[in-house]
Coordinates of C-alpha atoms in Angstrom, one line a residue:
X1 CA 190.6 37.3 163.5
X2 CA 193.7 36.9 161.8
X3 CA 195.6 35.2 164.0
X4 CA 193.2 32.9 165.2
X5 CA 195.5 30.7 162.9
X6 CA 198.7 31.0 164.8
X7 CA 196.8 30.8 168.4
X8 CA 195.5 27.2 166.7
X9 CA 199.4 26.0 165.8
X10 CA 200.7 26.9 169.1
X11 CA 196.8 24.7 170.6
X12 CA 197.8 22.0 167.9
X13 CA 201.3 21.9 168.7
X14 CA 200.9 21.8 172.8
X15 CA 198.8 19.6 172.3
X16 CA 201.0 17.1 170.1
X17 CA 203.7 17.7 173.0
X18 CA 201.5 16.2 176.2
X19 CA 200.7 13.7 174.4
X20 CA 204.2 11.4 172.8
X21 CA 201.7 8.4 172.2
X22 CA 202.4 6.6 168.6
X23 CA 199.0 6.4 166.0
X24 CA 200.2 2.1 166.5
X25 CA 201.0 1.9 170.1
X26 CA 197.1 3.8 170.7
X27 CA 195.7 1.2 168.2
X28 CA 197.4 -2.1 169.8
X29 CA 196.1 -0.1 173.8
X30 CA 192.6 -0.2 172.4
X31 CA 192.6 -4.5 170.7
X32 CA 192.8 -3.3 167.2
X33 CA 196.5 -4.5 166.8
X34 CA 198.0 -7.4 168.2
X35 CA 201.9 -7.4 169.8
X36 CA 203.4 -9.1 166.5
X37 CA 201.1 -6.8 164.1
X38 CA 202.8 -4.0 166.5
X39 CA 206.4 -4.9 166.0
X40 CA 206.3 -5.1 162.2
X41 CA 204.7 -1.7 162.3
X42 CA 207.4 -0.1 163.6
X43 CA 210.1 -1.9 161.9
X44 CA 208.3 -1.6 158.4
X45 CA 207.6 2.5 159.3
X46 CA 212.0 2.6 160.0
X47 CA 213.2 0.0 157.9
X48 CA 211.0 2.2 154.7
X49 CA 211.3 5.1 156.4
X50 CA 207.5 5.8 155.6
X51 CA 205.1 6.8 158.4
X52 CA 203.2 3.8 160.4
X53 CA 200.0 5.8 159.3
X54 CA 200.3 5.4 155.8
X55 CA 201.5 1.4 156.5
X56 CA 198.8 0.8 158.5
X57 CA 196.3 1.9 156.0
X58 CA 198.1 -0.4 153.3
X59 CA 197.6 -3.6 155.4
X60 CA 194.2 -3.2 155.7
X61 CA 194.0 -4.1 159.4
X62 CA 192.0 -1.5 161.5
X63 CA 188.8 0.8 159.6
X64 CA 189.5 4.1 158.4
X65 CA 187.0 5.5 161.4
X66 CA 189.3 3.4 164.2
X67 CA 192.5 4.7 162.1
X68 CA 191.0 8.1 162.8
X69 CA 189.8 8.0 165.9
X70 CA 193.7 6.6 167.5
X71 CA 194.9 9.8 165.9
X72 CA 192.5 12.2 167.3
X73 CA 193.5 10.8 171.1
X74 CA 197.7 10.9 169.1
X75 CA 197.5 15.0 167.9
X76 CA 194.3 16.2 171.0
X77 CA 191.6 17.1 168.3
X78 CA 188.2 15.4 169.0
X79 CA 187.2 12.7 166.5
X80 CA 183.7 12.9 165.2
X81 CA 181.7 10.5 162.8
X82 CA 179.2 14.1 160.2
X83 CA 177.3 11.4 158.9
X84 CA 175.4 10.4 161.5
X85 CA 173.9 13.4 162.6
X86 CA 171.7 16.2 160.9
X87 CA 173.5 19.7 160.2
X88 CA 171.7 23.2 160.6
X89 CA 171.2 25.1 157.4
X90 CA 172.4 28.4 159.1
X91 CA 175.6 26.4 159.6
X92 CA 176.0 24.6 156.3
X93 CA 175.7 28.1 155.2
X94 CA 179.0 29.3 156.1
X95 CA 180.5 27.3 154.1
X96 CA 180.1 26.9 150.3
X97 CA 179.3 23.4 148.5
X98 CA 181.9 23.8 146.8
X99 CA 184.2 24.6 149.2
X100 CA 183.7 21.9 151.1
X101 CA 183.5 19.4 148.2
X102 CA 187.1 21.2 147.5
X103 CA 188.9 21.2 150.7
X104 CA 187.0 18.0 151.7
X105 CA 185.8 20.0 155.2
X106 CA 182.4 20.1 156.5
X107 CA 180.6 23.1 159.0
X108 CA 179.0 20.7 161.7
X109 CA 178.1 23.1 164.7
X110 CA 178.9 26.8 165.4
X111 CA 178.8 28.5 168.8
X112 CA 179.4 32.3 169.6
X113 CA 181.9 33.4 167.3
X114 CA 183.8 29.8 166.6
X115 CA 182.6 28.1 164.2
X116 CA 183.5 24.0 164.5
X117 CA 184.5 22.4 160.3
X118 CA 184.9 18.2 160.6
X119 CA 187.9 18.2 158.2
X120 CA 190.2 14.6 157.1
X121 CA 193.1 16.7 158.1
X122 CA 193.4 19.2 161.2
X123 CA 197.0 20.2 161.0
X124 CA 196.4 22.0 157.8
X125 CA 196.5 25.5 158.9
X126 CA 196.4 26.7 155.0
X127 CA 192.6 25.2 155.1
X128 CA 191.6 26.5 158.3
X129 CA 193.0 29.9 157.3
X130 CA 191.0 30.0 154.6
X131 CA 188.5 28.8 156.2
X132 CA 188.4 31.7 159.0
X133 CA 188.3 33.9 156.0
X134 CA 185.8 32.5 153.9
X135 CA 183.6 32.5 157.0
X136 CA 184.7 35.3 159.1
X137 CA 184.8 32.8 162.2
X138 CA 187.8 31.8 165.2
X139 CA 187.4 27.8 163.6
X140 CA 187.9 24.7 166.1
X141 CA 188.7 21.5 164.0
X142 CA 187.4 18.4 164.4
X143 CA 189.4 15.2 162.7
X144 CA 186.9 12.8 160.7
X145 CA 188.1 10.4 157.8
X146 CA 187.4 11.3 154.0
X147 CA 184.3 9.2 153.6
X148 CA 182.2 10.2 156.2
X149 CA 183.4 14.1 155.3
X150 CA 181.6 13.4 151.8
X151 CA 179.0 11.5 152.4
X152 CA 178.1 14.2 155.0
X153 CA 178.3 17.1 151.8
X154 CA 176.2 14.7 149.4
X155 CA 173.7 14.0 151.8
X156 CA 173.7 18.2 153.3
X157 CA 174.1 20.0 150.9
X158 CA 173.0 18.4 147.6
X159 CA 169.0 17.4 148.8
X160 CA 168.5 20.9 148.7
X161 CA 166.5 21.0 151.6
X162 CA 169.6 22.6 153.9
X163 CA 170.5 24.6 151.2
X164 CA 167.0 25.6 150.8
X165 CA 165.7 26.0 154.3
X166 CA 169.6 27.8 154.7
X167 CA 168.9 30.3 152.1
X168 CA 165.1 31.0 154.0
X169 CA 166.7 31.8 157.1
X170 CA 168.9 34.3 156.3
X171 CA 166.0 36.1 154.7
X172 CA 163.4 35.7 157.7
X173 CA 166.4 36.2 160.3
X174 CA 165.4 40.2 160.9
X175 CA 161.8 39.4 160.2
X176 CA 162.2 37.0 163.4
X177 CA 164.4 38.2 165.9
X178 CA 161.6 39.4 168.1
X179 CA 159.3 36.5 169.3
X180 CA 156.2 36.0 167.3
X181 CA 152.7 36.1 168.2
X182 CA 149.3 35.9 166.3
X183 CA 148.8 35.9 162.6
X184 CA 149.1 40.4 162.0
X185 CA 153.6 39.0 162.4
X186 CA 153.5 36.2 160.8
X187 CA 151.6 37.4 157.6
X188 CA 153.9 40.5 157.5
X189 CA 155.6 41.6 154.6
X190 CA 159.3 40.1 156.7
X191 CA 158.1 37.1 158.1
X192 CA 155.3 35.9 155.3
X193 CA 157.4 34.6 152.0
X194 CA 160.4 32.9 153.9
X195 CA 157.9 30.9 156.2
X196 CA 156.3 30.1 153.5
X197 CA 159.0 29.2 151.6
X198 CA 160.6 26.5 154.8
X199 CA 157.3 24.9 154.7
X200 CA 157.2 24.7 150.4
X201 CA 160.8 23.0 150.8
X202 CA 159.7 20.6 153.8
X203 CA 156.4 19.0 151.9
X204 CA 158.4 18.8 149.0
X205 CA 161.3 17.3 150.0
X206 CA 159.1 15.0 152.2
X207 CA 157.5 13.7 148.0
X208 CA 161.2 13.2 147.1
X209 CA 162.1 10.4 150.1
X210 CA 158.7 9.2 149.5
X211 CA 157.7 10.1 153.3
X212 CA 154.8 9.1 154.7
X213 CA 154.9 11.3 157.3
X214 CA 156.5 14.5 157.9
X215 CA 156.8 16.0 162.4
X216 CA 158.1 18.8 163.4
X217 CA 158.9 18.0 166.9
X218 CA 159.2 21.6 169.7
X219 CA 162.9 20.7 171.7
X220 CA 164.0 22.5 174.4
X221 CA 167.3 24.7 172.2
X222 CA 165.8 23.5 168.7
X223 CA 163.0 21.5 166.5
X224 CA 163.6 18.7 164.7
X225 CA 162.7 18.1 161.4
X226 CA 161.5 13.6 161.3
X227 CA 160.4 11.6 158.4
X228 CA 159.3 8.8 157.5
X229 CA 160.0 6.8 154.9
X230 CA 159.3 3.3 154.7
X231 CA 158.2 2.9 158.2
X232 CA 161.5 4.5 159.5
X233 CA 161.3 8.0 161.0
X234 CA 164.6 9.1 159.8
X235 CA 166.0 12.6 161.1
X236 CA 166.7 15.7 158.4
X237 CA 166.8 18.8 159.8
X238 CA 167.2 20.4 163.2
X239 CA 165.9 24.2 162.5
X240 CA 166.6 27.4 165.9
X241 CA 164.1 26.9 168.0
X242 CA 163.0 30.9 167.2
X243 CA 160.9 30.2 164.0
X244 CA 158.9 27.2 165.5
X245 CA 155.7 28.7 166.2
X246 CA 156.0 31.4 162.7
X247 CA 156.3 27.3 161.1
X248 CA 153.3 26.2 163.3
X249 CA 151.6 29.3 161.9
X250 CA 152.0 28.5 158.8
X251 CA 151.0 25.3 158.3
X252 CA 147.9 26.0 160.1
X253 CA 147.0 28.5 158.1
X254 CA 147.1 26.2 155.3
X255 CA 144.6 24.3 157.3
X256 CA 142.4 26.3 157.9
X257 CA 143.1 26.3 161.8
X258 CA 143.0 28.4 164.8
X259 CA 146.0 29.9 165.1
X260 CA 145.5 31.2 168.8
X261 CA 144.4 27.4 169.8
X262 CA 147.8 26.2 170.8
X263 CA 146.3 24.3 174.0
X264 CA 143.9 21.8 172.1
X265 CA 145.2 19.4 169.1
X266 CA 143.8 20.1 166.0
X267 CA 143.4 18.2 163.0
X268 CA 142.6 19.4 159.4
X269 CA 143.9 18.4 155.8
X270 CA 144.7 20.7 152.7
X271 CA 146.1 19.4 148.5
X272 CA 149.2 20.7 148.2
X273 CA 150.3 20.4 144.9
X274 CA 155.0 19.8 144.0
X275 CA 155.2 20.0 140.2
X276 CA 153.3 17.1 139.1
X277 CA 152.2 15.3 142.2
X278 CA 149.1 16.0 143.6
X279 CA 148.9 14.8 147.3
X280 CA 146.2 15.1 150.0
X281 CA 147.6 16.2 153.8
X282 CA 146.4 15.6 156.4
X283 CA 147.4 17.4 159.6
X284 CA 147.6 16.9 163.2
X285 CA 148.9 19.1 166.0
X286 CA 149.6 18.1 169.5
X287 CA 150.7 20.5 173.1
X288 CA 153.7 19.5 174.1
X289 CA 156.6 20.7 176.9
X290 CA 158.1 23.3 174.8
X291 CA 155.3 23.7 171.8
X292 CA 153.3 22.2 169.4
X293 CA 153.4 19.2 167.4
X294 CA 152.6 19.2 164.0
X295 CA 152.7 15.5 162.0
X296 CA 151.6 16.0 158.6
X297 CA 150.5 12.5 156.8
X298 CA 151.2 12.4 153.2
X299 CA 148.6 10.9 151.0
X300 CA 149.7 10.0 147.5
X301 CA 146.4 11.4 144.8
X302 CA 147.8 10.2 141.8
X303 CA 149.5 6.4 141.6
X304 CA 146.6 4.0 141.6
X305 CA 146.6 1.2 143.9
X306 CA 148.9 -1.2 143.7
X307 CA 147.4 -6.1 142.7
X308 CA 147.2 -7.9 144.9
X309 CA 151.2 -9.4 143.4
X310 CA 152.3 -6.0 143.6
X311 CA 151.7 -6.0 147.9
X312 CA 153.5 -9.0 148.3
X313 CA 151.0 -11.4 147.5
X314 CA 151.9 -15.5 145.6
X315 CA 151.1 -18.7 145.3
X316 CA 148.5 -21.1 147.5
X317 CA 148.3 -17.7 150.2
X318 CA 147.0 -15.4 146.7
X319 CA 145.3 -17.9 145.2
X320 CA 143.1 -18.8 148.3
X321 CA 142.5 -14.9 148.7
X322 CA 141.1 -14.4 145.5
X323 CA 138.7 -17.6 146.0
X324 CA 136.9 -16.0 148.8
X325 CA 136.7 -12.7 147.5
X326 CA 135.0 -13.9 144.5
X327 CA 131.8 -15.5 147.2
X328 CA 128.6 -14.0 147.2
X329 CA 128.4 -14.0 150.8
X330 CA 131.0 -14.0 153.6
X331 CA 133.8 -11.7 155.9
X332 CA 137.3 -11.7 154.6
X333 CA 139.3 -9.9 158.0
X334 CA 142.8 -8.0 157.2
X335 CA 145.0 -8.4 160.5
X336 CA 148.2 -6.8 161.9
X337 CA 149.9 -3.6 164.5
X338 CA 149.0 -0.2 163.3
X339 CA 151.0 1.1 160.0
X340 CA 150.8 -2.5 158.4
X341 CA 149.4 -2.1 156.0
X342 CA 145.7 -3.3 156.2
X343 CA 143.8 -0.7 154.9
X344 CA 146.2 -0.8 151.0
X345 CA 145.1 -4.5 151.1
X346 CA 141.1 -3.1 151.1
X347 CA 142.1 -1.1 148.4
X348 CA 143.6 -3.6 145.9
X349 CA 140.9 -6.0 147.0
X350 CA 138.3 -3.3 146.5
X351 CA 140.0 -2.5 143.6
X352 CA 139.8 -5.7 142.0
X353 CA 136.1 -6.6 142.8
X354 CA 135.3 -2.8 141.3
X355 CA 132.5 -3.1 138.0
X356 CA 129.5 -1.5 136.9
X357 CA 127.0 -4.5 138.6
X358 CA 128.3 -4.4 141.9
X359 CA 127.4 -1.1 144.9
X360 CA 130.4 -0.9 146.7
X361 CA 130.1 0.8 149.7
X362 CA 133.1 1.4 151.8
X363 CA 133.1 2.9 155.8
X364 CA 136.6 4.6 156.5
X365 CA 137.9 6.8 159.5
X366 CA 139.7 8.2 157.5
X367 CA 139.4 7.8 153.5
X368 CA 142.4 7.7 152.8
X369 CA 142.6 7.1 149.0
X370 CA 139.5 8.2 146.9
X371 CA 138.2 4.6 144.3
X372 CA 136.6 5.3 141.1
X373 CA 132.7 4.5 141.1
X374 CA 132.7 3.0 144.9
X375 CA 131.1 5.1 147.6
X376 CA 133.0 5.6 150.3
X377 CA 131.7 7.2 153.0
X378 CA 134.2 8.9 155.7
X379 CA 133.2 8.2 159.7
X380 CA 131.6 12.3 162.1
X381 CA 131.4 10.9 166.1
X382 CA 130.7 14.5 166.8
X383 CA 127.5 14.2 164.2
X384 CA 126.9 10.6 165.5
X385 CA 127.7 8.8 161.9
X386 CA 130.1 5.8 163.9
X387 CA 131.1 2.4 162.1
X388 CA 127.9 0.9 164.0
X389 CA 125.4 3.5 163.0
X390 CA 127.1 3.6 159.4
X391 CA 126.9 0.1 159.1
X392 CA 123.3 -0.2 159.3
X393 CA 122.2 2.4 157.1
X394 CA 123.9 0.9 154.9
X395 CA 121.8 -2.4 155.1
X396 CA 119.2 0.1 153.3
X397 CA 121.1 1.9 150.1
X398 CA 121.0 -2.2 148.5
X399 CA 125.0 -3.0 148.2
X400 CA 126.8 -5.7 147.4
X401 CA 129.9 -4.9 148.5
X402 CA 130.7 -3.3 151.8
X403 CA 134.1 -2.0 153.8
X404 CA 134.1 -1.5 157.6
X405 CA 137.7 0.1 158.0
X406 CA 137.7 -2.0 161.5
X407 CA 135.6 -4.0 164.0
X408 CA 136.2 -1.9 166.8
X409 CA 133.4 -3.7 169.6
X410 CA 130.2 -5.6 169.6
X411 CA 127.6 -3.6 168.1
X412 CA 130.0 -3.2 165.0
X413 CA 131.1 -7.4 165.2
X414 CA 127.8 -8.3 165.1
X415 CA 126.2 -5.8 162.6
X416 CA 129.0 -7.4 160.0
X417 CA 128.1 -10.9 160.8
X418 CA 124.4 -10.0 160.2
X419 CA 124.9 -8.0 156.8
X420 CA 127.4 -11.0 155.7
X421 CA 123.6 -13.5 156.9
X422 CA 122.3 -11.6 155.2
X423 CA 123.6 -12.6 151.3
X424 CA 126.9 -9.6 151.4
X425 CA 130.6 -9.4 151.2
X426 CA 132.1 -7.9 153.9
X427 CA 135.4 -6.7 154.8
X428 CA 137.1 -5.4 157.4
X429 CA 140.2 -4.6 159.9
X430 CA 141.1 -6.5 163.1
X431 CA 143.8 -5.3 165.4
X432 CA 145.5 -8.6 166.4
X433 CA 148.8 -10.3 166.3
X434 CA 148.1 -12.7 163.6
X435 CA 145.8 -14.4 161.1
X436 CA 143.8 -17.2 163.7
X437 CA 144.1 -14.5 166.6
X438 CA 141.1 -12.7 164.6
X439 CA 139.2 -15.9 165.0
X440 CA 139.2 -15.2 168.9
X441 CA 139.3 -11.7 169.1
X442 CA 135.8 -12.6 167.7
X443 CA 134.5 -15.0 170.4
X444 CA 135.8 -11.6 172.9
X445 CA 133.4 -9.5 171.0
X446 CA 130.2 -11.3 172.6
X447 CA 129.6 -13.0 168.8
X448 CA 128.3 -16.7 168.6
X449 CA 130.6 -19.3 167.7
X450 CA 127.7 -21.3 165.4
X451 CA 127.9 -17.5 163.8
X452 CA 131.6 -16.8 163.1
X453 CA 133.0 -20.5 162.1
X454 CA 129.5 -19.3 159.5
X455 CA 129.6 -16.2 158.5
X456 CA 133.9 -15.9 158.6
X457 CA 136.1 -17.4 155.3
X458 CA 139.7 -15.9 155.2
X459 CA 141.9 -14.4 157.2
X460 CA 144.9 -12.3 156.4
X461 CA 147.3 -12.0 159.2
X462 CA 149.9 -9.7 156.8
X463 CA 153.5 -6.6 158.0
X464 CA 155.3 -4.4 156.1
X465 CA 158.7 -5.1 155.0
X466 CA 161.3 -3.1 153.5
X467 CA 162.3 -3.7 150.3
X468 CA 167.0 -3.7 149.5
X469 CA 167.6 -0.7 147.2
X470 CA 168.6 -2.9 143.5
X471 CA 171.1 0.1 143.1
X472 CA 173.4 -1.0 146.2
X473 CA 172.4 -4.5 146.1
X474 CA 175.2 -7.0 146.5
X475 CA 175.2 -10.2 148.3
X476 CA 176.2 -12.4 151.3
X477 CA 177.6 -15.8 152.2
X478 CA 174.3 -17.0 154.5
X479 CA 175.7 -18.1 157.4
X480 CA 175.6 -21.7 158.7
X481 CA 173.4 -20.7 162.2
X482 CA 171.2 -18.3 159.7
X483 CA 170.9 -21.6 157.1
X484 CA 170.0 -23.8 160.2
X485 CA 167.3 -21.4 161.3
X486 CA 166.3 -20.9 157.4
X487 CA 166.2 -25.1 156.9
X488 CA 164.6 -25.2 160.4
X489 CA 161.2 -22.5 160.1
X490 CA 160.6 -23.5 156.3
X491 CA 161.0 -27.1 155.8
X492 CA 160.4 -28.5 152.4
X493 CA 158.9 -25.6 151.2
X494 CA 162.5 -24.3 149.5
X495 CA 164.9 -26.7 148.3
X496 CA 168.6 -25.9 150.0
X497 CA 170.5 -29.1 148.2
X498 CA 170.9 -26.1 144.9
X499 CA 173.7 -24.9 146.1
X500 CA 175.3 -21.7 147.7
X501 CA 172.8 -19.6 150.2
X502 CA 173.4 -15.9 148.9
X503 CA 171.7 -13.6 151.6
X504 CA 171.4 -10.0 149.8
X505 CA 171.9 -6.5 151.6
X506 CA 171.5 -2.8 150.5
X507 CA 175.0 -0.9 151.0
X508 CA 173.6 2.2 150.8
X509 CA 174.2 5.0 148.2
X510 CA 172.2 8.2 146.6
X511 CA 169.1 6.5 145.5
X512 CA 168.0 5.0 148.8
X513 CA 169.3 7.4 150.8
X514 CA 171.8 5.7 152.8
X515 CA 169.4 3.6 154.0
X516 CA 170.5 0.1 151.8
X517 CA 166.5 0.3 151.1
X518 CA 163.7 1.5 148.9
X519 CA 160.1 0.7 149.1
X520 CA 157.9 -1.4 151.3
X521 CA 156.4 -4.7 150.2
X522 CA 154.2 -6.9 152.1
X523 CA 154.8 -10.9 153.8
X524 CA 151.4 -12.4 154.3
X525 CA 149.2 -15.3 156.3
X526 CA 146.3 -16.4 154.7
X527 CA 144.0 -18.8 156.8
X528 CA 141.1 -19.8 155.1
X529 CA 137.4 -21.0 157.7
X530 CA 138.4 -25.0 156.4
X531 CA 135.6 -26.7 157.5
X532 CA 138.0 -28.5 160.9
X533 CA 138.6 -24.9 161.6
X534 CA 135.0 -24.2 161.8
X535 CA 134.9 -27.0 164.0
X536 CA 138.0 -25.4 166.9
X537 CA 135.7 -22.8 166.4
X538 CA 133.0 -23.9 167.5
X539 CA 135.0 -25.2 170.7
X540 CA 136.3 -21.9 171.7
X541 CA 140.4 -23.3 170.9
X542 CA 143.1 -21.1 171.1
X543 CA 144.3 -18.8 168.5
X544 CA 147.8 -21.3 169.3
X545 CA 145.5 -24.6 167.9
X546 CA 143.6 -22.7 164.7
X547 CA 147.1 -21.5 163.7
X548 CA 148.3 -25.1 163.6
X549 CA 145.3 -26.2 162.1
X550 CA 146.2 -24.4 159.1
X551 CA 149.4 -25.2 158.5
X552 CA 148.9 -28.3 158.4
X553 CA 146.6 -28.0 156.0
X554 CA 149.2 -25.5 154.4
X555 CA 149.2 -22.4 155.6
X556 CA 152.1 -20.6 154.7
X557 CA 153.1 -18.1 157.7
X558 CA 154.2 -14.7 158.6
X559 CA 157.7 -15.5 159.3
X560 CA 158.1 -18.6 156.6
X561 CA 156.7 -16.1 153.6
X562 CA 159.4 -12.9 155.0
X563 CA 161.7 -16.0 154.7
X564 CA 161.6 -16.4 151.1
X565 CA 161.2 -13.3 150.3
X566 CA 164.7 -13.2 152.2
X567 CA 165.8 -16.1 149.5
X568 CA 164.7 -14.3 146.4
X569 CA 167.1 -11.1 147.5
X570 CA 163.9 -8.5 147.8
X571 CA 164.5 -8.1 151.9
X572 CA 166.4 -9.2 154.3
X573 CA 166.3 -11.2 157.6
X574 CA 167.1 -8.2 159.8
X575 CA 163.8 -7.1 158.4
X576 CA 161.8 -10.4 159.2
X577 CA 163.0 -10.6 162.2
X578 CA 162.4 -7.4 162.5
X579 CA 158.6 -7.1 162.4
X580 CA 157.6 -10.8 162.3
X581 CA 159.2 -12.1 165.6
X582 CA 156.8 -12.6 168.1

């Protein structure tokens, strides 16, 4: 191990002789410098007796990433960005966080007796020798920018996830060397504590970063852990493949699932307490080519249901919705694809209507939040309790307000219409792209046009967009192309003559996990079924005709609502286009 550094020195010296190119020449050949800039750098370097790298940094003509990549070409050491990929906790454990911070280095992988390390200066033999002594392995250096290494250190070490799991893996390594089969080997003294701690850490981290789902996915040679944060999946951790079965078995034990059943999907739920947070977890296992995949849905029991303005409803849209939910009967539909927040909107409406004077019954699959004073019923297909059969029974329960999780078939739509005609206020959801599409969709389910026209009072279309992180929010001047498209879409909904229009972006910081976004808000369109819209339904009009008429009557579309929230600085234009572009 002692002579690894001299070997490395010889290798780097050889690489330098085989790459007689200069940094400025590499940058020019890649198109980062013009011929005039190249001549200036060479002359200035001779005049000042300073390396071209220093002058390039001062001039700011190329990014630090491009400069470092060019340096990598010159010295023959590979370039990489360690902040863009998860690093195994086992690898991070070879170098303590204090050492990584002091020398601006981070271990990125291990193969046999060689530890790969990203560093700012791979020619610094003192640092290389120190890392070799500290880790006990030969070192293969990669070159990276100081910023990317510091970002990776902050992300990988201090989030606690890798460190905790790394410590547990060290403990578990002896007990999990052999393949695990059956509950006895998992609940043994060697296996149980570390694996239980890994699962607890995964859950606690999920709560800390406000994740809605945790995916534990077996790949060919490793296990990948991904967290869905604000609707987007983020890969956060890579675990050794050998402990995958132990982790899955631990989760199955928590959910009272069959440990030995690995061929069929299973579902379960259990409660998990982390500090003051009480979390309801829904589990789902699925056999895949490389083993069982587990998805855990995290549902907070505390925190309450947001109000309609907190969801993002305002102005005429909020006024129209509030007017229609105050009626004693009728059908109100919430539309949007899976994951667009329809259930949350329904819960907000029910919380607003909930009082001791009304009987509210809900039929859900599954019950996501418990609302005090509301009679919530869980669908049970095996027992024969479906949306249709449950709705039929509800009418004998003297309800004022009925919430049906989803209108999926002809029978459910017919019963919802009958319930509305007999004086009940009915809420439900439909999977359509926009509010106008809900009405022809009901016609497809063989509902009579005159019944739809007389019972459906209001349709809400919605999506959720990520909010810009307030901590790292920065303004940028809108380009003329973007402004033109916004003016065209918004028309007189926004006064563009008030001065310079600024759009906002999140740079990425510790608060938002370097994503630039923190939290989510809804963008909505509320279509009121007016007399003219009723006539269009009776004449079997298309969703486009219904939408045109509603816009004439003052409806703000989802995309318009999104652009207004962009101009307010709540979200970014990319987010709105991501979810609302058709």
